[in-house]
Coordinates of C-alpha atoms in Angstrom, one line a residue:
M191 CA 29.0 -90.9 29.5
T192 CA 25.7 -91.1 29.8
K193 CA 22.9 -90.5 32.7
G194 CA 22.3 -94.1 33.8
R195 CA 24.7 -95.5 31.9
K196 CA 24.9 -99.5 32.1
N197 CA 28.1 -101.1 34.0
G198 CA 29.6 -97.7 34.5
L199 CA 32.2 -97.6 37.4
Y200 CA 29.7 -94.6 39.2
R201 CA 26.9 -96.3 41.3
G202 CA 25.3 -92.7 41.9
I203 CA 26.0 -89.1 43.4
S204 CA 26.7 -88.0 46.8
D205 CA 24.8 -85.5 48.0
E206 CA 28.1 -83.5 48.3
L207 CA 29.7 -84.0 45.1
S208 CA 26.5 -82.7 43.7
A209 CA 26.4 -79.2 46.2
L210 CA 30.0 -79.4 45.4
M211 CA 29.5 -79.6 41.5
R212 CA 27.2 -76.9 41.4
T213 CA 28.9 -74.1 43.3
G214 CA 32.3 -72.3 42.1
W215 CA 31.0 -71.7 38.2
A216 CA 32.4 -67.8 36.6
D217 CA 29.9 -66.2 34.1
T218 CA 30.6 -66.7 30.5
E219 CA 27.9 -65.2 28.9
R220 CA 29.9 -64.2 25.7
R221 CA 28.4 -60.1 25.5
D222 CA 29.9 -59.2 22.6
L223 CA 28.6 -61.2 19.5
E224 CA 28.2 -59.4 16.1
P225 CA 25.6 -60.8 14.3
A226 CA 27.5 -63.5 11.8
E227 CA 27.8 -62.5 8.1
Q228 CA 25.7 -64.7 7.2
A229 CA 22.7 -63.0 9.0
P230 CA 21.6 -60.4 6.9
Y231 CA 21.8 -63.1 3.9
A232 CA 19.4 -66.0 5.1
A233 CA 16.9 -63.6 6.9
R234 CA 16.1 -62.7 2.8
R235 CA 15.9 -66.2 2.6
R236 CA 13.8 -67.1 5.3
A237 CA 11.5 -63.7 3.4
A238 CA 11.1 -65.4 0.0
L239 CA 10.0 -68.6 2.0
S240 CA 7.7 -66.8 3.9
A241 CA 6.2 -65.2 0.5
L242 CA 5.6 -68.7 -0.7
F243 CA 3.0 -69.4 1.9
P244 CA 1.1 -66.9 3.4
G245 CA -1.1 -67.9 6.6
E246 CA 1.1 -70.9 7.3
R247 CA 3.2 -71.9 10.0
L248 CA 6.3 -73.6 8.6
V249 CA 8.8 -75.5 10.7
V250 CA 12.5 -76.8 9.4
P251 CA 14.3 -78.8 11.8
S252 CA 18.4 -79.0 12.1
G253 CA 18.3 -82.8 12.7
G254 CA 19.7 -84.4 16.0
L255 CA 23.0 -87.1 16.5
R256 CA 22.9 -90.2 15.1
T257 CA 24.1 -93.0 16.7
R258 CA 27.1 -95.1 15.2
S259 CA 27.4 -97.5 17.1
N260 CA 26.3 -98.3 21.4
D261 CA 26.5 -94.5 22.8
T262 CA 28.8 -93.1 20.9
H263 CA 27.7 -91.1 17.8
Y264 CA 28.6 -89.7 13.8
P265 CA 29.6 -85.7 14.1
F266 CA 27.0 -83.9 13.3
R267 CA 26.2 -82.4 10.5
P268 CA 23.0 -80.3 9.8
Y269 CA 19.7 -80.5 8.0
S270 CA 21.7 -78.0 5.4
G271 CA 17.9 -76.3 4.0
Y272 CA 17.9 -75.2 8.7
V273 CA 21.2 -73.5 7.8
H274 CA 20.2 -72.2 4.3
L275 CA 17.8 -70.3 6.3
T276 CA 19.4 -69.7 9.7
G277 CA 23.0 -69.5 9.4
D278 CA 23.0 -71.7 12.5
Q279 CA 24.3 -75.4 12.9
T280 CA 23.8 -76.8 16.2
R281 CA 21.6 -80.0 17.1
D282 CA 18.4 -80.2 17.9
G283 CA 17.6 -76.8 16.5
A284 CA 14.0 -75.9 14.4
L285 CA 13.2 -72.8 12.8
V286 CA 9.5 -71.5 13.0
L287 CA 7.9 -69.3 11.1
E288 CA 4.8 -68.2 12.2
P289 CA 2.3 -66.4 10.2
R290 CA 1.0 -63.2 11.0
P291 CA -2.6 -62.0 11.0
E292 CA -1.3 -59.0 9.0
G293 CA 1.1 -60.9 6.8
G294 CA 4.0 -62.6 6.9
H295 CA 5.6 -64.3 9.4
D296 CA 7.1 -64.2 12.9
A297 CA 11.1 -65.9 12.5
H298 CA 11.9 -68.1 15.8
C299 CA 14.3 -69.9 16.0
Y300 CA 14.4 -72.8 18.6
Q301 CA 17.6 -74.3 20.5
L302 CA 19.3 -76.6 23.4
P303 CA 19.7 -73.5 25.8
R304 CA 23.0 -74.1 27.8
D305 CA 23.0 -76.7 31.1
S306 CA 22.0 -74.8 34.1
R307 CA 24.7 -75.1 37.1
D308 CA 21.5 -75.5 39.6
S309 CA 21.1 -79.3 38.8
N310 CA 23.6 -81.8 37.2
E311 CA 22.3 -82.0 34.1
F312 CA 25.3 -80.0 32.8
W313 CA 28.0 -82.4 33.6
T314 CA 25.3 -86.1 33.9
G315 CA 23.4 -85.3 31.0
Y316 CA 22.6 -87.6 27.5
T317 CA 23.9 -83.3 26.2
A318 CA 25.6 -82.8 28.9
E319 CA 27.9 -80.0 28.2
L320 CA 31.0 -81.1 30.6
W321 CA 30.8 -83.7 27.9
M322 CA 30.5 -82.3 24.7
G323 CA 31.3 -78.4 24.6
R324 CA 30.2 -75.2 25.4
R325 CA 26.3 -74.7 23.7
R326 CA 26.0 -70.8 23.0
T327 CA 23.3 -69.0 25.4
L328 CA 19.7 -68.4 23.9
A329 CA 21.4 -64.6 23.8
E330 CA 24.6 -65.3 22.4
S331 CA 22.6 -66.9 19.4
E332 CA 20.0 -64.3 19.3
R333 CA 23.3 -62.2 18.6
V334 CA 24.7 -64.1 16.1
L335 CA 21.6 -65.2 14.4
G336 CA 19.4 -62.4 14.7
L337 CA 16.3 -63.6 15.1
P338 CA 14.7 -64.4 18.1
C339 CA 15.7 -67.7 20.0
R340 CA 13.8 -70.0 21.9
D341 CA 13.8 -73.2 24.5
I342 CA 13.8 -76.2 22.5
R343 CA 12.0 -78.1 25.0
T344 CA 9.4 -75.5 24.5
I345 CA 8.3 -76.1 21.0
A346 CA 5.5 -77.9 20.9
E347 CA 4.2 -76.0 23.4
D348 CA 4.1 -72.6 22.0
I349 CA 2.6 -74.1 19.0
A350 CA -0.4 -75.6 20.4
R351 CA -1.2 -72.0 21.9
A352 CA -0.4 -69.9 18.4
S353 CA -3.4 -70.1 16.0
A354 CA -4.8 -73.1 14.2
A355 CA -2.4 -72.0 11.1
P356 CA -2.1 -75.3 8.7
T357 CA 1.2 -76.4 9.7
R358 CA 3.9 -77.9 7.0
I359 CA 7.2 -79.2 7.9
V360 CA 10.3 -81.0 6.6
R361 CA 10.0 -84.3 7.1
G362 CA 12.7 -87.3 7.3
V363 CA 14.5 -84.6 10.2
D364 CA 13.6 -85.0 13.6
P365 CA 10.6 -88.0 13.7
A366 CA 10.5 -86.5 17.4
L367 CA 9.3 -82.8 16.3
E368 CA 7.4 -84.6 13.6
A369 CA 5.1 -86.4 16.1
T370 CA 4.0 -83.2 18.6
L371 CA 2.5 -81.7 15.1
A372 CA -0.3 -82.3 12.7
T373 CA 0.8 -82.3 9.5
D374 CA -0.1 -83.4 5.4
A375 CA 2.2 -85.4 4.0
D376 CA 1.7 -84.5 0.6
R377 CA 1.9 -81.1 1.5
D378 CA 5.2 -81.6 3.6
E379 CA 7.0 -82.6 0.9
D380 CA 5.6 -79.8 -1.7
F381 CA 7.1 -77.5 1.9
E382 CA 10.8 -79.4 1.0
E383 CA 10.6 -79.0 -2.4
A384 CA 10.7 -75.2 -2.1
V385 CA 12.8 -75.0 1.1
S386 CA 15.4 -77.3 -1.5
G387 CA 14.6 -75.0 -4.9
L388 CA 15.4 -72.1 -2.6
R389 CA 19.0 -72.9 -2.8
L390 CA 19.2 -73.0 -6.9
V391 CA 20.7 -69.8 -6.9
K392 CA 23.4 -68.5 -4.9
D393 CA 23.3 -65.3 -3.3
E394 CA 26.9 -63.4 -2.9
W395 CA 27.4 -64.8 0.3
E396 CA 27.0 -67.6 -1.1
I397 CA 28.9 -67.9 -3.5
G398 CA 32.1 -66.4 -2.4
E399 CA 32.0 -69.1 0.1
M400 CA 31.9 -72.0 -3.1
R401 CA 35.5 -70.5 -4.3
R402 CA 36.5 -70.6 -0.8
A403 CA 34.6 -74.8 -0.9
V404 CA 36.8 -74.4 -3.8
D405 CA 40.3 -73.1 -3.9
A406 CA 40.9 -75.2 -0.4
T407 CA 40.1 -78.3 -2.3
V408 CA 42.6 -77.4 -5.3
R409 CA 44.8 -76.8 -2.5
G410 CA 44.2 -81.0 -1.4
F411 CA 44.6 -82.0 -4.9
T412 CA 48.2 -80.9 -5.1
D413 CA 48.5 -82.1 -1.4
V414 CA 47.8 -85.8 -2.8
V415 CA 50.5 -85.5 -5.8
R416 CA 52.6 -83.8 -2.9
E417 CA 52.8 -87.2 -1.4
L418 CA 51.6 -89.9 -4.1
S419 CA 55.3 -91.5 -3.6
Q420 CA 53.6 -92.7 0.3
A421 CA 50.5 -93.5 -1.6
V422 CA 52.9 -95.7 -3.9
A423 CA 54.4 -97.2 -0.6
T424 CA 51.0 -97.7 1.0
S425 CA 47.9 -97.4 -0.4
E426 CA 44.7 -95.9 -1.1
R427 CA 44.4 -94.7 2.4
W428 CA 47.0 -92.1 2.1
I429 CA 45.5 -90.0 -0.7
E430 CA 42.4 -90.1 1.6
G431 CA 43.6 -89.4 5.0
T432 CA 46.4 -86.8 3.1
F433 CA 43.0 -85.0 1.3
F434 CA 41.1 -84.8 4.5
R435 CA 43.4 -83.4 6.5
R436 CA 43.6 -80.5 4.8
A437 CA 39.3 -80.3 4.9
R438 CA 39.3 -79.8 8.8
V439 CA 42.8 -77.7 8.2
D440 CA 41.2 -75.5 5.8
G441 CA 37.5 -76.2 5.8
N442 CA 35.2 -78.4 8.3
D443 CA 35.1 -81.8 7.2
V444 CA 35.4 -83.2 3.5
G445 CA 31.6 -82.5 1.9
Y446 CA 31.7 -86.3 0.5
G447 CA 33.9 -89.6 1.1
S448 CA 36.6 -89.0 -0.9
I449 CA 36.9 -91.1 -4.0
C450 CA 40.5 -92.6 -4.1
A451 CA 40.2 -95.1 -6.8
A452 CA 44.1 -97.0 -8.5
G453 CA 43.8 -98.8 -10.7
E454 CA 40.8 -100.6 -11.8
H455 CA 39.1 -99.6 -8.6
A456 CA 38.3 -96.2 -10.8
T457 CA 35.7 -97.9 -12.8
I458 CA 33.7 -97.6 -10.2
M459 CA 31.5 -94.4 -9.8
H460 CA 31.2 -94.9 -5.7
W461 CA 34.1 -96.2 -4.9
Q462 CA 35.5 -95.7 -1.3
D463 CA 36.9 -98.4 0.3
N464 CA 40.5 -96.6 -0.7
D465 CA 42.3 -99.6 0.6
G466 CA 44.1 -101.0 -2.5
P467 CA 47.4 -100.5 -4.3
V468 CA 48.5 -97.2 -5.7
R469 CA 50.8 -99.0 -8.5
P470 CA 52.4 -96.5 -11.1
G471 CA 51.7 -97.1 -15.0
E472 CA 48.3 -97.0 -13.9
L473 CA 45.4 -94.0 -13.2
L474 CA 44.3 -92.5 -10.0
L475 CA 40.5 -90.9 -10.0
L476 CA 40.9 -88.8 -7.0
D477 CA 37.5 -87.8 -6.5
A478 CA 37.2 -85.2 -3.6
G479 CA 36.0 -81.8 -2.0
V480 CA 36.1 -79.4 0.4
E481 CA 33.3 -78.4 2.7
T482 CA 33.7 -75.4 4.7
R483 CA 33.4 -74.2 8.5
T484 CA 29.9 -72.6 7.2
L485 CA 29.4 -76.5 4.9
Y486 CA 29.6 -75.5 1.8
T487 CA 31.2 -78.2 -0.6
A488 CA 33.0 -78.3 -3.5
D489 CA 33.5 -81.7 -6.1
V490 CA 35.9 -81.6 -8.1
T491 CA 38.1 -84.7 -9.8
R492 CA 41.2 -85.2 -11.9
T493 CA 42.5 -88.9 -13.0
L494 CA 45.6 -88.4 -12.8
P495 CA 48.7 -90.9 -14.1
I496 CA 50.2 -92.4 -11.1
S497 CA 54.2 -92.2 -12.9
G498 CA 53.9 -88.8 -14.2
T499 CA 53.0 -89.4 -17.4
F500 CA 49.8 -91.3 -19.6
T501 CA 50.3 -94.2 -21.2
P502 CA 49.0 -93.9 -24.6
L503 CA 45.9 -95.7 -24.6
Q504 CA 45.1 -93.7 -21.7
R505 CA 45.4 -90.3 -23.5
E506 CA 43.5 -91.5 -25.8
I507 CA 40.1 -92.3 -23.7
Y508 CA 41.7 -88.9 -21.3
D509 CA 41.3 -86.9 -24.1
A510 CA 38.4 -88.6 -25.0
V511 CA 36.6 -87.5 -21.9
F512 CA 38.8 -84.4 -21.8
E513 CA 36.5 -83.2 -25.4
A514 CA 33.7 -84.3 -23.6
Q515 CA 33.8 -81.8 -20.2
E516 CA 34.7 -79.0 -23.2
A517 CA 32.5 -79.5 -25.0
G518 CA 29.4 -79.7 -22.0
M519 CA 31.2 -77.0 -20.6
A520 CA 30.7 -75.0 -23.8
A521 CA 27.1 -75.2 -22.9
V522 CA 26.5 -74.2 -19.6
K523 CA 25.2 -70.2 -19.8
P524 CA 22.4 -68.8 -18.8
G525 CA 19.5 -69.1 -21.1
A526 CA 20.0 -72.9 -22.0
H527 CA 18.4 -75.6 -20.4
Y528 CA 20.2 -77.4 -17.7
R529 CA 20.2 -80.6 -20.0
D530 CA 22.4 -79.1 -22.6
F531 CA 25.3 -79.7 -21.2
H532 CA 24.7 -83.3 -20.3
E533 CA 23.4 -84.1 -23.7
A534 CA 26.3 -81.8 -25.6
A535 CA 29.4 -84.4 -23.4
Q536 CA 27.2 -87.7 -24.0
R537 CA 26.9 -87.0 -27.1
S538 CA 30.7 -86.4 -27.5
M539 CA 31.2 -89.5 -25.8
T540 CA 29.0 -91.1 -27.8
E541 CA 30.9 -90.3 -31.3
R542 CA 34.5 -92.2 -29.8
L543 CA 32.2 -94.8 -28.7
V544 CA 31.4 -95.4 -32.2
E545 CA 34.0 -95.0 -33.4
W546 CA 36.4 -97.5 -30.9
G547 CA 33.8 -99.8 -32.6
F548 CA 32.8 -100.3 -28.7
I549 CA 28.8 -99.4 -29.7
E550 CA 27.0 -99.4 -32.7
G551 CA 26.3 -96.7 -35.1
P552 CA 25.6 -94.0 -36.7
A553 CA 26.1 -91.9 -33.0
E554 CA 22.6 -90.0 -33.5
R555 CA 21.2 -94.0 -33.3
A556 CA 23.5 -94.9 -30.2
Y557 CA 23.0 -91.7 -28.3
E558 CA 19.0 -91.8 -28.4
L559 CA 19.2 -95.0 -27.5
G560 CA 21.8 -94.9 -24.7
L561 CA 24.0 -97.3 -25.9
Q562 CA 26.9 -95.0 -24.1
R563 CA 25.8 -95.7 -21.3
R564 CA 27.5 -98.6 -20.8
F565 CA 30.7 -97.1 -20.7
T566 CA 28.9 -93.5 -19.6
M567 CA 27.1 -94.6 -16.9
A568 CA 26.3 -91.5 -15.1
G569 CA 24.9 -87.8 -15.8
T570 CA 27.5 -85.2 -17.1
G571 CA 26.8 -83.2 -12.9
H572 CA 24.9 -82.3 -10.5
M573 CA 23.7 -78.8 -8.5
L574 CA 26.7 -78.2 -6.1
G575 CA 26.7 -76.3 -2.7
L576 CA 25.5 -77.1 0.9
D577 CA 24.4 -80.6 -0.2
V578 CA 27.4 -82.0 -3.1
H579 CA 24.2 -83.2 -5.0
D580 CA 22.5 -79.6 -3.9
C581 CA 18.7 -79.0 -4.4
A582 CA 18.1 -82.6 -5.0
R583 CA 15.0 -82.5 -3.4
A584 CA 13.8 -79.2 -5.9
R585 CA 10.7 -79.3 -8.3
S586 CA 12.1 -81.2 -11.5
E587 CA 11.1 -78.1 -13.4
E588 CA 13.1 -75.6 -12.0
Y589 CA 16.0 -78.1 -11.7
V590 CA 16.7 -80.5 -14.1
D591 CA 13.6 -79.5 -16.8
G592 CA 14.6 -76.2 -16.0
V593 CA 16.9 -73.5 -17.4
L594 CA 19.8 -71.9 -16.7
E595 CA 20.4 -68.1 -14.5
P596 CA 22.8 -66.6 -13.2
G597 CA 24.1 -67.2 -10.1
M598 CA 23.2 -71.6 -10.5
V599 CA 26.5 -73.9 -9.5
L600 CA 26.9 -76.8 -11.0
T601 CA 29.6 -79.2 -11.9
V602 CA 30.6 -80.8 -15.1
E603 CA 31.5 -84.4 -14.6
P604 CA 31.9 -86.9 -18.2
G605 CA 33.4 -90.1 -17.7
L606 CA 34.2 -93.3 -19.1
Y607 CA 35.1 -96.4 -17.2
F608 CA 35.8 -99.6 -19.1
Q609 CA 34.6 -102.1 -16.3
P610 CA 37.3 -105.3 -15.7
D611 CA 35.4 -107.7 -16.8
D612 CA 34.3 -106.3 -19.9
L613 CA 34.6 -108.6 -23.3
T614 CA 33.0 -106.3 -25.3
V615 CA 36.3 -104.5 -25.2
P616 CA 40.3 -105.3 -25.7
E617 CA 41.7 -106.2 -22.5
Q618 CA 43.7 -103.8 -22.5
W619 CA 41.1 -101.2 -22.3
R620 CA 40.3 -103.1 -19.3
G621 CA 40.0 -102.2 -15.7
I622 CA 40.6 -98.1 -17.3
G623 CA 38.0 -95.5 -15.9
V624 CA 38.2 -91.9 -16.6
R625 CA 36.7 -88.7 -14.9
I626 CA 37.1 -85.0 -15.1
E627 CA 34.9 -82.1 -13.1
D628 CA 34.8 -78.9 -12.3
D629 CA 33.0 -76.4 -10.7
L630 CA 30.6 -73.9 -12.6
L631 CA 29.8 -70.7 -11.4
V632 CA 26.7 -70.1 -13.7
T633 CA 27.4 -66.0 -15.2
A634 CA 25.5 -63.1 -17.0
D635 CA 27.5 -64.3 -19.9
G636 CA 28.2 -68.0 -19.8
H637 CA 30.3 -69.2 -17.1
E638 CA 33.2 -69.0 -14.7
N639 CA 35.3 -71.8 -13.9
L640 CA 35.9 -72.1 -10.3
S641 CA 38.2 -75.0 -10.8
A642 CA 40.0 -73.3 -13.8
A643 CA 43.2 -73.7 -10.8
L644 CA 44.0 -77.2 -11.3
P645 CA 45.2 -78.3 -15.3
R646 CA 42.7 -80.2 -17.4
S647 CA 44.3 -81.3 -20.2
A648 CA 46.7 -84.1 -20.7
D649 CA 49.4 -82.3 -21.4
G650 CA 48.9 -79.6 -18.6
V651 CA 48.2 -82.5 -15.5
E652 CA 51.4 -84.1 -16.6
A653 CA 53.5 -80.6 -16.7
W654 CA 51.5 -79.8 -13.4
M655 CA 52.2 -83.5 -11.9
R656 CA 55.8 -83.2 -12.1
E657 CA 55.9 -79.5 -10.5
H658 CA 54.4 -80.7 -7.3
A659 CA 55.7 -84.3 -7.1
G660 CA 57.5 -85.3 -3.9

């Protein structure tokens, strides 16, 4: 309920009810809170950002609620850059780095404080705690985050009183806050690139969170195999619900909308309706990831024979994708160009497509012309972390045109997709889609496959399904 709601059943608040509601509340201040495990790492990330913009005020909002329909909202998910720099997940907040005359910055985390019990706002207002749940006090947040916290409602006034330093803000996260600040769009874009680029190399704590996300995701895939017969009896929605249950129990949520694509739906790159039939004899392409409670996500794909055994044609296509993934993964190592793994996997699939007669060779010419893209569709991977497509706003020379470094986490996910209406391939190939995706950590001497607990080869997949099928 929100204050002034049209068609509310109560016409007003009596003075007596107001007085009753303001009295008799216990002191619930939590004085036993310890700094979050992430706090010292977030402090180092803020220091790195500070060094990039000396003498400038930097503002990174968390964002606010978004309307789903009428007066209901989508579950809140803060801007990833804000989480990375603070470890905080509250809505309607902002990190402000205020430049010091002697150099460096003072960091303050602005948040919405708890509602006062001296007014009716704590039980009637838009952000009423009795409706939406208890928030931390500013003092509690200071202890948890390890940095000073202030009331977000004073942020514009505080900035106006501060030095006349040039200001940058990450745009598109909090339009109301943006409107109170005089900033330059090009300089703000440069700032957002820097905030995104800070996440390219994960620190020790982040790598631990990525392991947790992947491990939970492996359990979610196993859950799906155990309940696959239920999906056959119902639809793809059973698969979606099964994985979602694991994501909510072991983590915060799914890291993105699960792709539970059976049959010809596997040829649709981002199929998320998940309402189709699950039929033995066809394939299930499951692309899903658990997001941890600290908001780091996995992103794994397996293509499974619904009956438990690949047909000869399904296996031939699957083996071609597996071969391409092997080539791509072999190219993931420090010092390699980011594009190397993509090119290795794409060249492998191009050779197969020429061999099958679906595109005109020779393979090198076909690859240079991009002819394989009719069947491979997308790139072969992306960075992974707080976002499923992490660091997406980073500078191109540091990301897609950059070089791999230890601590980077990325996906390798080649796929072949033969559309149901593609007359350039034999009829029996149409409607088959195969993708294999794993999450790789770049190490000092190569890479580690974080999702290696899930079998990748055709024989391994079949054996794993036999072991866990319900």
